[in-house]
Short mmCIF file of C-alpha atoms in Angstrom, two decimals:
data_model
loop_
_atom_site.label_atom_id
_atom_site.label_comp_id
_atom_site.label_asym_id
_atom_site.label_seq_id
_atom_site.Cartn_x
_atom_site.Cartn_y
_atom_site.Cartn_z
CA MET A 739 21.69 23.06 -37.75
CA ALA A 740 22.80 20.14 -35.59
CA ARG A 741 20.25 17.50 -35.22
CA LEU A 742 18.77 17.32 -31.58
CA ALA A 743 18.63 14.27 -29.25
CA LEU A 744 16.54 14.26 -26.11
CA LEU A 745 17.91 11.97 -23.56
CA SER A 746 16.06 11.19 -20.34
CA VAL A 747 16.78 7.71 -18.84
CA SER A 748 16.56 6.05 -15.42
CA ASP A 749 18.67 3.07 -16.50
CA LYS A 750 21.98 4.84 -17.41
CA THR A 751 23.65 1.73 -18.86
CA GLY A 752 25.87 2.73 -21.80
CA LEU A 753 24.38 6.30 -21.82
CA VAL A 754 27.58 8.32 -21.72
CA GLU A 755 29.33 6.20 -24.44
CA PHE A 756 26.37 6.47 -26.61
CA ALA A 757 25.78 10.15 -26.20
CA ARG A 758 29.72 10.79 -26.84
CA GLN A 759 29.34 8.92 -30.23
CA LEU A 760 26.17 11.01 -31.03
CA VAL A 761 28.11 14.19 -30.39
CA THR A 762 31.58 13.29 -31.85
CA GLU A 763 30.66 11.11 -34.77
CA PHE A 764 27.17 12.50 -35.87
CA ASP A 765 27.12 16.12 -34.71
CA PHE A 766 24.10 15.78 -32.49
CA ALA A 767 23.15 18.41 -29.90
CA LEU A 768 21.90 16.91 -26.57
CA MET A 769 19.08 17.96 -24.49
CA SER A 770 18.25 16.35 -21.08
CA SER A 771 16.67 16.69 -17.70
CA GLY A 772 17.36 15.82 -14.00
CA GLY A 773 19.87 13.10 -13.29
CA THR A 774 20.53 12.37 -17.12
CA ALA A 775 21.66 15.93 -17.55
CA LYS A 776 23.87 15.71 -14.56
CA ALA A 777 25.50 12.38 -15.77
CA LEU A 778 26.25 13.81 -19.18
CA GLN A 779 27.56 17.17 -17.66
CA GLU A 780 29.93 15.09 -15.26
CA ALA A 781 31.23 13.34 -18.47
CA ASP A 782 32.06 16.80 -19.94
CA LEU A 783 29.42 16.48 -22.68
CA PRO A 784 27.73 19.50 -23.81
CA VAL A 785 24.08 19.24 -22.97
CA THR A 786 21.15 21.77 -22.67
CA LYS A 787 18.80 21.29 -19.78
CA VAL A 788 15.18 20.84 -20.54
CA SER A 789 14.25 23.62 -18.19
CA ASP A 790 16.63 26.05 -19.82
CA TYR A 791 15.10 25.22 -23.37
CA THR A 792 11.50 25.40 -22.16
CA GLU A 793 12.22 28.49 -19.84
CA PHE A 794 10.06 26.71 -17.25
CA PRO A 795 11.61 24.94 -14.02
CA GLU A 796 11.19 21.34 -13.06
CA ILE A 797 8.40 21.59 -10.40
CA LEU A 798 6.42 19.41 -7.99
CA GLY A 799 9.41 17.49 -6.76
CA GLY A 800 10.46 16.35 -10.29
CA ARG A 801 7.00 15.16 -11.05
CA VAL A 802 6.82 17.75 -14.00
CA LYS A 803 9.97 18.00 -16.14
CA THR A 804 9.30 17.34 -19.73
CA LEU A 805 5.56 17.95 -20.00
CA HIS A 806 5.81 21.11 -22.09
CA PRO A 807 4.61 22.08 -25.53
CA ARG A 808 8.17 22.90 -26.65
CA ILE A 809 9.11 19.31 -25.90
CA HIS A 810 6.13 17.57 -27.24
CA GLY A 811 5.89 19.83 -30.10
CA GLY A 812 9.42 19.02 -31.11
CA ILE A 813 8.48 15.38 -31.00
CA LEU A 814 5.08 15.57 -32.61
CA GLY A 815 5.67 18.03 -35.18
CA ARG A 816 5.51 16.64 -38.88
CA ARG A 817 8.48 18.03 -40.92
CA ASP A 818 6.39 17.48 -44.19
CA VAL A 819 3.39 19.38 -43.18
CA ALA A 820 3.75 22.98 -43.77
CA GLU A 821 1.28 24.13 -40.98
CA ASP A 822 3.29 22.13 -38.48
CA VAL A 823 6.52 23.56 -39.57
CA GLU A 824 5.13 27.15 -39.40
CA GLN A 825 3.81 26.75 -35.93
CA MET A 826 6.94 25.22 -34.74
CA VAL A 827 8.94 28.13 -36.09
CA ALA A 828 6.42 30.64 -34.51
CA HIS A 829 6.76 29.16 -31.04
CA GLN A 830 10.54 28.60 -31.37
CA ILE A 831 10.04 24.79 -31.22
CA LEU A 832 13.12 22.77 -32.31
CA PRO A 833 12.48 19.44 -34.15
CA ILE A 834 13.71 16.47 -32.14
CA ASP A 835 15.38 13.70 -34.24
CA LEU A 836 15.97 11.09 -31.37
CA VAL A 837 14.22 10.51 -28.23
CA VAL A 838 16.01 8.09 -25.80
CA VAL A 839 13.84 7.33 -22.74
CA ASN A 840 13.45 4.44 -20.24
CA LEU A 841 11.33 4.59 -17.28
CA TYR A 842 11.27 4.86 -13.55
CA PRO A 843 11.88 1.42 -12.10
CA PHE A 844 8.36 0.60 -11.13
CA ALA A 845 8.66 -3.20 -11.25
CA GLU A 846 12.04 -3.31 -9.38
CA THR A 847 10.43 -0.87 -6.68
CA ILE A 848 7.44 -2.99 -6.00
CA ALA A 849 9.61 -6.30 -5.81
CA LYS A 850 11.21 -5.00 -2.81
CA PRO A 851 9.78 -6.82 0.27
CA ASP A 852 9.16 -3.57 2.34
CA VAL A 853 7.83 -1.22 -0.41
CA THR A 854 5.29 1.12 0.62
CA LEU A 855 2.46 2.27 -1.47
CA SER A 856 3.59 5.86 -1.49
CA GLU A 857 7.04 4.80 -2.62
CA ALA A 858 5.55 2.70 -5.49
CA ILE A 859 3.36 5.65 -6.50
CA GLU A 860 6.43 7.98 -6.76
CA ASN A 861 8.08 5.55 -9.12
CA ILE A 862 5.13 5.74 -11.66
CA ASP A 863 6.53 7.61 -14.55
CA ILE A 864 4.39 10.02 -16.31
CA GLY A 865 6.71 12.16 -18.61
CA GLY A 866 8.54 9.25 -19.78
CA PRO A 867 5.52 7.15 -21.17
CA ALA A 868 4.29 10.47 -22.54
CA MET A 869 7.42 10.99 -24.63
CA LEU A 870 7.68 7.43 -25.73
CA ARG A 871 4.17 7.36 -27.01
CA ALA A 872 4.44 10.74 -28.73
CA SER A 873 7.80 9.70 -30.30
CA ALA A 874 6.36 6.12 -31.42
CA LYS A 875 3.44 7.88 -32.99
CA ASN A 876 5.67 10.19 -35.04
CA TYR A 877 8.22 7.48 -35.97
CA ALA A 878 8.01 8.75 -39.62
CA HIS A 879 10.05 11.66 -38.59
CA LEU A 880 12.23 10.49 -35.72
CA THR A 881 13.69 7.57 -33.72
CA VAL A 882 12.51 6.44 -30.23
CA LEU A 883 14.83 4.13 -28.14
CA CYS A 884 13.60 2.66 -24.97
CA ASN A 885 16.36 0.10 -24.24
CA PRO A 886 20.21 0.45 -23.98
CA SER A 887 20.42 -2.72 -26.05
CA GLN A 888 19.14 -0.53 -29.10
CA TYR A 889 22.01 1.99 -28.86
CA GLU A 890 24.70 0.20 -30.95
CA THR A 891 21.93 -0.87 -33.68
CA TYR A 892 20.83 2.74 -33.87
CA LEU A 893 24.50 4.07 -34.51
CA GLU A 894 24.95 1.35 -37.22
CA GLN A 895 21.78 2.62 -38.92
CA LEU A 896 23.19 6.08 -38.87
CA ARG A 897 26.39 4.83 -40.52
CA GLN A 898 24.55 2.74 -43.04
CA HIS A 899 21.85 5.11 -44.19
CA GLU A 900 23.72 8.52 -44.55
CA HIS A 901 22.85 9.48 -40.96
CA HIS A 902 19.07 8.80 -41.31
CA PRO A 903 17.99 5.44 -39.91
CA SER A 904 15.55 3.49 -42.21
CA ILE A 905 11.77 3.66 -41.96
CA GLU A 906 11.66 -0.03 -41.08
CA PHE A 907 14.11 0.41 -38.18
CA ARG A 908 12.20 3.38 -36.84
CA GLN A 909 8.87 1.52 -37.00
CA SER A 910 10.32 -1.44 -35.15
CA CYS A 911 11.48 0.95 -32.40
CA ALA A 912 8.10 2.49 -32.27
CA ILE A 913 6.60 -0.91 -31.95
CA GLU A 914 8.95 -1.69 -29.00
CA ALA A 915 8.17 1.50 -27.36
CA PHE A 916 4.37 1.04 -27.40
CA SER A 917 4.89 -2.52 -26.19
CA HIS A 918 7.16 -1.15 -23.36
CA THR A 919 4.62 1.42 -22.12
CA GLY A 920 1.85 -1.20 -22.28
CA ASP A 921 3.73 -3.55 -20.13
CA TYR A 922 4.47 -0.79 -17.79
CA ASP A 923 0.87 0.39 -17.49
CA ARG A 924 -0.26 -3.21 -16.87
CA ALA A 925 2.39 -3.79 -14.13
CA ILE A 926 0.89 -0.63 -12.35
CA ALA A 927 -2.68 -1.63 -12.73
CA SER A 928 -1.91 -5.14 -11.47
CA TYR A 929 0.09 -3.80 -8.44
CA LEU A 930 -2.63 -1.20 -7.55
CA SER A 931 -5.39 -3.87 -7.89
CA GLN A 932 -3.51 -6.23 -5.32
CA THR A 933 -3.26 -3.37 -2.91
CA GLN A 934 -6.95 -2.56 -2.82
CA GLU A 935 -8.56 -3.85 0.41
CA THR A 936 -11.80 -4.64 -1.33
CA SER A 937 -12.55 -4.97 -4.85
CA SER A 938 -15.91 -5.73 -6.55
CA THR A 939 -13.97 -7.64 -9.40
CA SER A 940 -10.98 -9.84 -9.73
CA SER A 941 -8.68 -10.01 -12.61
CA SER A 942 -10.09 -13.35 -13.65
CA THR A 943 -13.54 -11.72 -14.00
CA GLN A 944 -12.82 -8.26 -15.21
CA GLU A 945 -14.20 -6.98 -18.50
CA ASP A 946 -10.87 -6.84 -20.31
CA PHE A 947 -7.80 -9.28 -19.70
CA VAL A 948 -4.70 -8.50 -21.49
CA LEU A 949 -1.69 -11.05 -21.65
CA SER A 950 1.56 -9.76 -23.08
CA GLY A 951 5.18 -10.64 -22.96
CA LYS A 952 8.68 -9.73 -24.15
CA GLN A 953 10.49 -12.31 -26.12
CA LEU A 954 13.18 -13.84 -24.05
CA GLN A 955 14.47 -16.43 -26.55
CA SER A 956 13.45 -18.70 -29.36
CA LEU A 957 13.27 -22.24 -28.42
CA ARG A 958 14.61 -25.21 -30.85
CA TYR A 959 10.98 -26.27 -31.30
CA GLY A 960 7.66 -26.85 -29.42
CA GLU A 961 6.11 -30.06 -28.20
CA ASN A 962 7.31 -31.51 -31.60
CA PRO A 963 10.05 -30.75 -33.87
CA HIS A 964 7.71 -29.42 -36.51
CA GLN A 965 6.22 -26.75 -34.25
CA SER A 966 8.03 -23.48 -33.50
CA ALA A 967 8.19 -22.06 -30.02
CA THR A 968 9.28 -18.86 -28.36
CA TRP A 969 9.72 -18.19 -24.68
CA TYR A 970 8.36 -14.73 -23.52
CA GLN A 971 8.89 -12.94 -20.12
CA THR A 972 5.90 -11.26 -18.52
CA GLY A 973 6.51 -8.03 -16.60
CA THR A 974 9.57 -5.81 -16.95
CA THR A 975 11.42 -7.61 -14.10
CA PRO A 976 12.53 -11.20 -14.49
CA THR A 977 10.56 -13.48 -12.11
CA GLY A 978 9.91 -17.23 -11.82
CA TRP A 979 11.85 -19.38 -14.44
CA THR A 980 13.21 -16.16 -16.14
CA ALA A 981 14.92 -15.38 -12.97
CA ALA A 982 16.30 -18.85 -12.34
CA THR A 983 19.97 -19.58 -12.38
CA LYS A 984 20.95 -22.39 -14.77
CA VAL A 985 24.13 -23.89 -13.25
CA GLN A 986 24.90 -26.17 -16.16
CA GLY A 987 23.39 -28.27 -18.89
CA LYS A 988 21.94 -27.98 -22.36
CA GLU A 989 19.44 -25.19 -23.37
CA LEU A 990 16.06 -25.54 -22.03
CA SER A 991 13.29 -26.87 -24.33
CA TYR A 992 9.64 -25.96 -24.58
CA ASN A 993 8.80 -29.39 -22.92
CA ASN A 994 11.43 -28.84 -20.25
CA LEU A 995 9.91 -25.65 -19.18
CA VAL A 996 6.32 -27.13 -19.14
CA ASP A 997 7.56 -29.99 -17.12
CA LEU A 998 9.51 -27.76 -14.74
CA GLU A 999 6.49 -25.63 -13.94
CA ALA A 1000 4.49 -28.77 -13.14
CA ALA A 1001 7.45 -29.84 -10.89
CA ARG A 1002 7.66 -26.37 -9.22
CA ARG A 1003 3.90 -26.59 -8.42
CA ILE A 1004 3.99 -29.89 -6.85
CA ILE A 1005 7.14 -29.35 -4.63
CA THR A 1006 5.68 -26.29 -3.26
CA GLU A 1007 3.11 -28.37 -1.42
CA PHE A 1008 5.97 -29.49 0.89
CA THR A 1009 7.69 -26.88 2.80
CA ASP A 1010 9.00 -28.59 6.07
CA LEU A 1011 10.43 -31.91 5.62
CA PRO A 1012 12.89 -32.71 2.75
CA ALA A 1013 10.71 -33.57 -0.26
CA ALA A 1014 11.43 -34.86 -3.68
CA ALA A 1015 9.27 -35.21 -6.86
CA VAL A 1016 10.10 -37.05 -10.00
CA LEU A 1017 7.87 -36.04 -13.03
CA LYS A 1018 7.39 -37.26 -16.64
CA HIS A 1019 5.10 -35.41 -19.09
CA THR A 1020 3.94 -33.11 -16.21
CA ASN A 1021 2.52 -35.97 -14.14
CA PRO A 1022 4.29 -37.15 -11.07
CA CYS A 1023 5.74 -40.66 -11.05
CA GLY A 1024 7.32 -40.45 -7.70
CA VAL A 1025 6.86 -38.21 -4.69
CA ALA A 1026 8.37 -38.63 -1.19
CA LEU A 1027 9.25 -37.12 2.09
CA ALA A 1028 11.91 -38.13 4.44
CA GLY A 1029 14.34 -37.05 7.07
CA THR A 1030 17.01 -36.09 4.64
CA LEU A 1031 16.96 -34.90 0.92
CA PHE A 1032 18.98 -37.93 -0.11
CA GLU A 1033 16.41 -40.38 1.50
CA ALA A 1034 13.46 -38.34 -0.20
CA TYR A 1035 15.07 -38.54 -3.51
CA GLU A 1036 15.88 -42.18 -3.20
CA LYS A 1037 12.21 -43.10 -2.24
CA ALA A 1038 10.83 -41.03 -5.03
CA LEU A 1039 13.10 -42.39 -7.58
CA HIS A 1040 12.38 -46.10 -6.64
CA ALA A 1041 8.60 -45.46 -6.47
CA ASP A 1042 8.72 -45.75 -10.26
CA PRO A 1043 12.33 -46.04 -11.57
CA VAL A 1044 11.13 -47.08 -15.08
CA SER A 1045 9.12 -43.90 -15.65
CA ALA A 1046 11.92 -41.67 -13.74
CA PHE A 1047 14.24 -42.49 -16.67
CA GLY A 1048 14.44 -39.11 -18.57
CA GLY A 1049 12.30 -37.24 -16.08
CA ILE A 1050 12.49 -34.00 -14.15
CA VAL A 1051 13.29 -33.85 -10.49
CA ALA A 1052 12.19 -31.12 -8.16
CA LEU A 1053 13.65 -30.75 -4.61
CA ASN A 1054 12.63 -28.49 -1.81
CA HIS A 1055 15.94 -28.20 -0.03
CA PRO A 1056 19.42 -27.26 -1.15
CA ILE A 1057 21.26 -30.10 -3.04
CA ASP A 1058 23.82 -31.78 -0.87
CA MET A 1059 26.79 -33.97 -1.99
CA SER A 1060 25.03 -37.36 -1.27
CA THR A 1061 21.92 -36.22 -3.18
CA ALA A 1062 24.01 -34.93 -6.11
CA GLY A 1063 25.82 -38.24 -6.32
CA ALA A 1064 22.36 -40.02 -6.54
CA LEU A 1065 21.15 -37.70 -9.22
CA THR A 1066 24.03 -38.61 -11.44
CA GLN A 1067 23.23 -42.41 -11.28
CA THR A 1068 20.05 -41.93 -13.57
CA PHE A 1069 19.52 -40.24 -16.73
CA LEU A 1070 17.42 -37.15 -16.05
CA GLU A 1071 16.48 -34.10 -18.20
CA CYS A 1072 16.37 -31.47 -15.52
CA VAL A 1073 16.80 -30.85 -11.78
CA VAL A 1074 15.53 -27.90 -9.86
CA ALA A 1075 16.11 -26.92 -6.27
CA PRO A 1076 16.25 -23.62 -4.30
CA GLU A 1077 20.12 -23.93 -3.91
CA CYS A 1078 23.04 -26.22 -4.40
CA GLU A 1079 26.11 -26.76 -2.25
CA PRO A 1080 29.45 -25.98 -3.95
CA ASP A 1081 30.72 -29.52 -3.53
CA ALA A 1082 27.40 -30.79 -4.88
CA LYS A 1083 27.76 -28.69 -8.04
CA GLU A 1084 31.21 -30.31 -8.79
CA ILE A 1085 29.55 -33.67 -8.53
CA LEU A 1086 26.73 -32.74 -10.99
CA ALA A 1087 29.14 -31.24 -13.34
CA LYS A 1088 30.09 -34.80 -14.27
CA LYS A 1089 26.76 -34.96 -16.01
CA SER A 1090 27.42 -32.00 -18.23
CA LYS A 1091 24.21 -32.28 -20.32
CA LEU A 1092 22.00 -32.38 -17.23
CA ARG A 1093 20.11 -29.29 -16.81
CA VAL A 1094 20.41 -27.96 -13.21
CA LEU A 1095 18.44 -25.03 -12.21
CA LEU A 1096 18.38 -22.93 -8.90
CA LEU A 1097 15.13 -21.28 -8.26
CA PRO A 1098 15.21 -19.85 -4.62
CA ASP A 1099 11.64 -18.79 -4.39
CA LEU A 1100 9.91 -22.11 -5.66
CA GLN A 1101 6.67 -20.79 -3.91
CA GLN A 1102 6.34 -17.77 -6.22
CA GLY A 1103 3.98 -18.73 -8.98
CA PRO A 1104 1.40 -17.17 -11.32
CA LYS A 1105 -1.93 -16.21 -9.70
CA HIS A 1106 -3.90 -17.31 -12.80
CA THR A 1107 -3.77 -20.02 -15.33
CA VAL A 1108 -4.44 -19.08 -19.00
CA LYS A 1109 -5.43 -21.38 -21.85
CA VAL A 1110 -5.82 -20.25 -25.40
CA ILE A 1111 -8.93 -21.65 -27.27
CA ALA A 1112 -10.21 -20.75 -30.74
CA GLY A 1113 -11.41 -17.14 -30.58
CA GLY A 1114 -10.37 -16.36 -27.07
CA LEU A 1115 -8.80 -17.13 -23.76
CA LEU A 1116 -9.87 -18.88 -20.64
CA VAL A 1117 -8.59 -17.44 -17.30
CA GLN A 1118 -8.86 -18.97 -13.96
CA ALA A 1119 -7.47 -18.50 -10.53
CA SER A 1120 -4.52 -20.86 -9.86
CA ASP A 1121 -5.55 -23.77 -7.63
CA ASP A 1122 -3.44 -22.71 -4.72
CA ALA A 1123 -5.98 -23.19 -1.94
CA VAL A 1124 -4.38 -24.55 1.10
CA ASP A 1125 -6.28 -27.84 2.19
CA ASN A 1126 -6.92 -28.08 5.95
CA PRO A 1127 -7.61 -31.55 7.30
CA ASP A 1128 -9.44 -29.86 10.26
CA ASP A 1129 -12.15 -29.00 7.57
CA TRP A 1130 -12.43 -32.73 6.51
CA GLN A 1131 -15.32 -34.84 7.21
CA ILE A 1132 -14.64 -38.40 8.49
CA VAL A 1133 -17.68 -40.32 7.27
CA THR A 1134 -17.06 -43.83 8.23
CA GLU A 1135 -17.38 -45.76 11.35
CA LYS A 1136 -13.80 -46.43 11.49
CA GLN A 1137 -11.83 -43.43 12.51
CA PRO A 1138 -8.17 -42.50 11.14
CA THR A 1139 -5.21 -42.51 13.39
CA THR A 1140 -3.07 -39.45 13.54
CA ASP A 1141 -0.49 -41.13 11.29
CA GLN A 1142 -3.35 -42.00 8.77
CA LEU A 1143 -4.38 -38.42 8.65
CA GLU A 1144 -0.91 -37.20 7.97
CA GLU A 1145 -0.66 -39.88 5.04
CA LEU A 1146 -4.09 -38.86 3.63
CA LEU A 1147 -2.90 -35.24 3.50
CA PHE A 1148 0.33 -36.28 1.84
CA ALA A 1149 -1.60 -38.41 -0.81
CA TRP A 1150 -4.08 -35.68 -1.26
CA LYS A 1151 -1.45 -32.98 -2.05
CA VAL A 1152 0.17 -35.34 -4.54
CA CYS A 1153 -3.23 -36.05 -6.19
CA LYS A 1154 -3.96 -32.35 -6.76
CA HIS A 1155 -1.04 -32.25 -9.36
CA VAL A 1156 -1.95 -35.43 -11.18
CA LYS A 1157 -3.95 -35.14 -14.46
CA SER A 1158 -7.72 -36.03 -13.87
CA ASN A 1159 -8.99 -38.66 -13.58
CA ALA A 1160 -6.41 -39.05 -10.94
CA ILE A 1161 -5.72 -41.78 -8.27
CA VAL A 1162 -2.62 -41.86 -5.94
CA VAL A 1163 -1.71 -44.75 -3.60
CA THR A 1164 0.88 -43.98 -0.92
CA ARG A 1165 2.36 -45.29 2.17
CA ASP A 1166 5.16 -43.99 4.39
CA ARG A 1167 4.87 -40.64 2.72
CA THR A 1168 5.72 -42.22 -0.49
CA THR A 1169 3.81 -42.66 -3.78
CA LEU A 1170 3.52 -46.40 -4.61
CA GLY A 1171 1.28 -46.26 -7.62
CA ILE A 1172 -0.33 -43.34 -9.74
CA GLY A 1173 -3.15 -43.61 -12.17
CA ALA A 1174 -3.27 -40.34 -14.38
CA GLY A 1175 -5.39 -38.82 -16.96
CA GLN A 1176 -7.80 -41.84 -17.45
CA MET A 1177 -11.31 -41.67 -18.97
CA ASN A 1178 -12.86 -43.33 -16.19
CA ARG A 1179 -12.10 -43.38 -12.33
CA VAL A 1180 -12.18 -47.13 -11.82
CA GLY A 1181 -9.49 -47.40 -14.74
CA ALA A 1182 -7.26 -44.86 -12.90
CA VAL A 1183 -7.83 -46.94 -9.61
CA LYS A 1184 -6.66 -50.30 -11.40
CA ILE A 1185 -3.70 -48.63 -12.83
CA ALA A 1186 -2.38 -47.13 -9.53
CA LEU A 1187 -3.08 -50.44 -7.55
CA GLU A 1188 -1.45 -52.55 -10.06
CA GLN A 1189 1.56 -50.24 -10.00
CA ALA A 1190 1.61 -50.37 -6.27
CA GLY A 1191 1.29 -54.32 -6.20
CA GLU A 1192 1.73 -55.93 -2.73
CA LYS A 1193 3.06 -52.60 -1.23
CA ALA A 1194 -0.52 -51.30 -1.53
CA LYS A 1195 -1.56 -53.22 1.75
CA GLY A 1196 -2.11 -50.92 4.49
CA GLY A 1197 -1.56 -47.92 2.24
CA ILE A 1198 -3.80 -44.82 1.51
CA LEU A 1199 -5.72 -44.00 -1.72
CA ALA A 1200 -6.55 -40.45 -2.86
CA SER A 1201 -8.94 -39.59 -5.67
CA ASP A 1202 -9.19 -36.02 -7.07
CA GLY A 1203 -12.90 -36.39 -7.84
CA PHE A 1204 -15.76 -38.32 -6.01
CA PHE A 1205 -16.72 -41.86 -6.60
CA PRO A 1206 -19.96 -42.29 -8.72
CA PHE A 1207 -20.20 -45.85 -7.69
CA ASP A 1208 -18.64 -48.10 -4.95
CA ASP A 1209 -16.84 -50.22 -7.26
CA SER A 1210 -13.54 -48.31 -6.82
CA VAL A 1211 -13.89 -48.66 -3.10
CA ARG A 1212 -14.34 -52.30 -3.31
CA THR A 1213 -11.39 -52.71 -5.69
CA ALA A 1214 -9.21 -50.55 -3.32
CA ALA A 1215 -10.38 -52.80 -0.27
CA ALA A 1216 -9.43 -56.10 -2.20
CA ALA A 1217 -5.97 -54.66 -2.71
CA GLY A 1218 -5.46 -53.86 1.05
CA ILE A 1219 -5.92 -50.24 1.02
CA SER A 1220 -6.82 -49.01 4.66
CA ALA A 1221 -8.15 -45.53 4.01
CA ILE A 1222 -9.48 -43.40 1.32
CA VAL A 1223 -9.57 -39.60 0.88
CA GLN A 1224 -11.77 -38.05 -1.82
CA PRO A 1225 -13.84 -34.83 -2.19
CA GLY A 1226 -17.37 -36.42 -2.02
CA GLY A 1227 -20.27 -34.84 -3.70
CA SER A 1228 -21.83 -37.62 -5.66
CA LEU A 1229 -25.43 -38.49 -5.42
CA ARG A 1230 -24.23 -41.94 -4.54
CA ASP A 1231 -21.76 -40.92 -1.83
CA GLN A 1232 -23.72 -43.06 0.74
CA ASP A 1233 -22.99 -46.21 -1.43
CA SER A 1234 -19.43 -45.64 -1.36
CA ILE A 1235 -19.50 -44.89 2.39
CA GLN A 1236 -21.51 -48.02 3.18
CA ALA A 1237 -18.99 -50.09 1.20
CA ALA A 1238 -16.29 -48.71 3.26
CA ASN A 1239 -18.01 -49.44 6.37
CA GLU A 1240 -18.69 -52.91 5.26
CA LEU A 1241 -15.05 -53.46 4.24
CA GLY A 1242 -13.40 -51.79 7.25
CA LEU A 1243 -11.87 -48.86 5.60
CA VAL A 1244 -11.51 -45.30 6.65
CA MET A 1245 -13.06 -42.75 4.33
CA VAL A 1246 -12.56 -38.91 4.46
CA LEU A 1247 -14.27 -36.33 2.43
CA THR A 1248 -12.44 -33.01 1.77
CA GLY A 1249 -15.44 -31.08 0.31
CA ARG A 1250 -13.08 -29.78 -2.39
CA ARG A 1251 -12.05 -31.51 -5.69
CA HIS A 1252 -8.83 -30.83 -7.55
CA PHE A 1253 -9.36 -31.67 -11.24
CA LEU A 1254 -6.37 -30.83 -13.35
CA HIS A 1255 -7.03 -30.73 -17.03
#
């Protein structure tokens, strides 16, 4: 008796060619349902419809097709268990040797901007996951394929192992099937959670938190050459950096990707005026706004040209020719922007090793951050709260001008993305000095002011956390700082406010801190 292959796929890539080889080279009989059966019939391939085999029609608008004992009995039946074989014979159940299933495009459906809840619901596959899980459970007796990329490997297995794929191959396919259905269910649960108008729990406080990903590529190494590293894609549809277009340059490294994500986060703070951010080791070393992208990049670069060497650049507007020319004048690891003009691409191509990535939706980022610790995970909501200056408290006698308020907001947005303890000094919407990741705040103040030098006079200072003492305020005033923005909340806030009043500074309290660890 010919072996039986059950094919039921949404993604029909390579299906007809694969099915033809099953029939002509390996004498398989084909069984299928719905659109898959139609595609095979149109290709003049012999196929038995599931409804003809089960003698039960597809019902409920196609919701029920393969959910039938003759289908699942053929998948789950154990060929080496006499009782199973007897029952299959008694109920006229044919053993199925190959199950080829991929699922309704749920992730692709919900990615549409105008998708409705009812449309999403109808793209939740039921029969497909049931067949995949059943087949994966019984991998000792059959093979399950859930991705067109597996087709050729399966055919090679048939050729190499006398028409019977190895148990190791069948088990690996089973693992991939279980992983695929797991990712699929998590995507559905995540989407339905987001559509709830009210919820008593959020995904950061729910009882179970599951993180999974599909291997995208092995990286040369991790943070250091002796560390292995792999890039995984979360979800079934590429998003974020997995969907970015790499225009040119070497392969991305682990450190590149970590730095690029830090660059993406900071550049999303600025959506109107052209903005540029230069980063090194996830910390900004220069950030600026200007009337043109070229001017913004030049200002950001010259904020700290020494640190910018070998850095990462993020831009919030498409790369034009003048900006491209400027980018080629300095050694950089990566550049990311929403788009790039054709002529600008030609200019950037002169620096063939420079990695240039286009990420149109820079604003789209993860809703949670996850850190792995010994024995568990730490999950928190991303720090994407929008800071509104209208909610700030001006606590000094001296009031800020409109321009100072705008500068304070710029400095505060940058400070949010600097490792704590963090201090940022700015003027004219350009960073002048940044003190990052220091063990004490006054040390961070001194680093930022020393880097700013004489340019600090008349500038703004932002602190990601409150001042426990007034020493930082006095140090800032001695350097010529005119206004300070900080979250407040210290028991000694009044000491800092009193020092600011005494020294003629403006001080604004945001009521919200932005630690970054």
